[in-house]
Amino acid sequence: MRGQRREEIGQSTLAILEAECAERAAKAARLKLIRTQFLLAEADLRISFAEEIDCTVLGEALRDCGAYGPRRLLPGK
C-alpha cells in the first residue's frame, strides 16, 4: 500500500509541476507578444493597432514581481 500511495503522490506532484510549467509558458508567450507590440510601436510611431492592447497580463507580471523579486520586462531597458 505504501508504495502505491507514494506513486500516487508522485504522479499528482508531477501533474501540478506540468500545469505550472504550462502556465508559465503561456504567460511568457503573452508577455512576449506585449513586448513585440511595444517594440513595433516604438520603432514606427505611425503604426496603429486595430485592437486595444490588453494590459492585464502586464499588471499580473508587475504584481508577481513583488513575490519573486524584480524582473526585466523589456529587453535592453
Coordinates of N, CA and C in Angstrom, one line a residue, residues 28-74:
A28 N 4.6 33.6 -20.4 CA 5.8 34.1 -21.2 C 5.4 34.5 -22.6
A29 N 4.6 33.7 -23.2 CA 4.1 34.0 -24.6 C 3.3 35.3 -24.7
R30 N 2.4 35.5 -23.7 CA 1.7 36.7 -23.7 C 2.6 37.9 -23.5
L31 N 3.5 37.8 -22.6 CA 4.5 38.9 -22.3 C 5.3 39.2 -23.6
K32 N 5.7 38.1 -24.3 CA 6.5 38.3 -25.5 C 5.7 39.1 -26.5
L33 N 4.4 38.8 -26.6 CA 3.5 39.5 -27.6 C 3.4 40.9 -27.2
I34 N 3.3 41.2 -25.9 CA 3.2 42.6 -25.5 C 4.5 43.4 -25.8
R35 N 5.6 42.7 -25.5 CA 6.9 43.3 -25.8 C 7.1 43.6 -27.3
T36 N 6.6 42.6 -28.1 CA 6.7 42.8 -29.6 C 5.9 44.0 -30.0
Q37 N 4.7 44.1 -29.5 CA 3.8 45.2 -29.9 C 4.4 46.5 -29.5
F38 N 5.0 46.5 -28.3 CA 5.6 47.8 -27.8 C 6.8 48.2 -28.7
L39 N 7.6 47.2 -29.0 CA 8.8 47.5 -29.8 C 8.4 48.0 -31.2
L40 N 7.3 47.4 -31.8 CA 6.9 47.8 -33.1 C 6.3 49.2 -33.0
A41 N 5.6 49.5 -32.0 CA 5.0 50.9 -31.8 C 6.2 51.9 -31.6
E42 N 7.2 51.5 -30.8 CA 8.3 52.4 -30.6 C 9.1 52.6 -31.8
A43 N 9.3 51.6 -32.7 CA 10.0 51.7 -33.9 C 9.3 52.6 -34.9
D44 N 8.0 52.5 -35.0 CA 7.3 53.3 -36.0 C 6.1 54.0 -35.3
L45 N 6.2 55.2 -35.1 CA 5.2 56.0 -34.4 C 3.9 56.1 -35.2
R46 N 4.0 55.8 -36.5 CA 2.8 55.9 -37.3 C 1.9 54.7 -37.2
I47 N 2.4 53.7 -36.6 CA 1.7 52.4 -36.6 C 0.4 52.6 -35.7
S48 N -0.7 51.9 -36.1 CA -1.9 52.0 -35.3 C -2.4 50.5 -35.1
F49 N -2.9 50.3 -34.0 CA -3.4 48.9 -33.7 C -4.9 48.9 -33.9
A50 N -5.3 47.8 -34.6 CA -6.7 47.6 -34.8 C -7.5 47.2 -33.6
E51 N -6.7 46.6 -32.6 CA -7.3 46.3 -31.3 C -6.6 46.9 -30.2
E52 N -7.3 47.0 -29.1 CA -6.6 47.6 -27.9 C -5.6 46.5 -27.4
I53 N -4.5 47.0 -26.8 CA -3.6 46.0 -26.1 C -4.1 45.7 -24.7
D54 N -4.2 44.4 -24.4 CA -4.7 44.0 -23.1 C -3.6 44.1 -22.1
C55 N -3.7 45.0 -21.2 CA -2.6 45.3 -20.2 C -2.8 44.5 -18.9
T56 N -3.8 43.6 -18.9 CA -4.0 42.8 -17.7 C -2.8 41.9 -17.4
V57 N -2.2 41.3 -18.5 CA -1.0 40.5 -18.4 C 0.1 41.3 -17.8
L58 N 0.3 42.5 -18.3 CA 1.4 43.3 -17.7 C 1.1 43.6 -16.3
G59 N -0.1 43.9 -15.9 CA -0.4 44.1 -14.5 C -0.1 42.9 -13.6
E60 N -0.5 41.7 -14.2 CA -0.2 40.4 -13.4 C 1.3 40.3 -13.2
A61 N 2.1 40.6 -14.3 CA 3.5 40.4 -14.2 C 4.1 41.4 -13.2
L62 N 3.6 42.6 -13.1 CA 4.1 43.6 -12.1 C 3.7 43.2 -10.7
R63 N 2.5 42.6 -10.6 CA 2.1 42.1 -9.2 C 3.0 40.9 -8.8
D64 N 3.4 40.1 -9.8 CA 4.2 38.9 -9.5 C 5.6 39.3 -9.1
C65 N 6.1 40.5 -9.5 CA 7.4 40.9 -9.2 C 7.6 41.0 -7.7
G66 N 6.6 41.4 -7.0 CA 6.7 41.5 -5.6 C 7.0 40.2 -4.9
A67 N 6.4 39.1 -5.5 CA 6.5 37.8 -4.9 C 7.8 37.1 -5.2
Y68 N 8.4 37.4 -6.4 CA 9.5 36.7 -6.8 C 10.7 37.6 -7.1
G69 N 10.7 38.8 -6.7 CA 11.8 39.8 -6.9 C 11.6 40.5 -8.3
P70 N 12.3 41.5 -8.5 CA 12.2 42.3 -9.7 C 12.6 41.5 -11.0
R71 N 11.9 41.7 -12.1 CA 12.3 41.1 -13.3 C 12.3 42.1 -14.4
R72 N 13.1 42.0 -15.4 CA 13.1 42.9 -16.5 C 12.1 42.5 -17.5
L73 N 11.2 43.4 -17.8 CA 10.1 43.1 -18.8 C 10.5 43.4 -20.2
L74 N 11.3 44.4 -20.4 CA 11.7 44.7 -21.7 C 13.2 44.6 -21.9

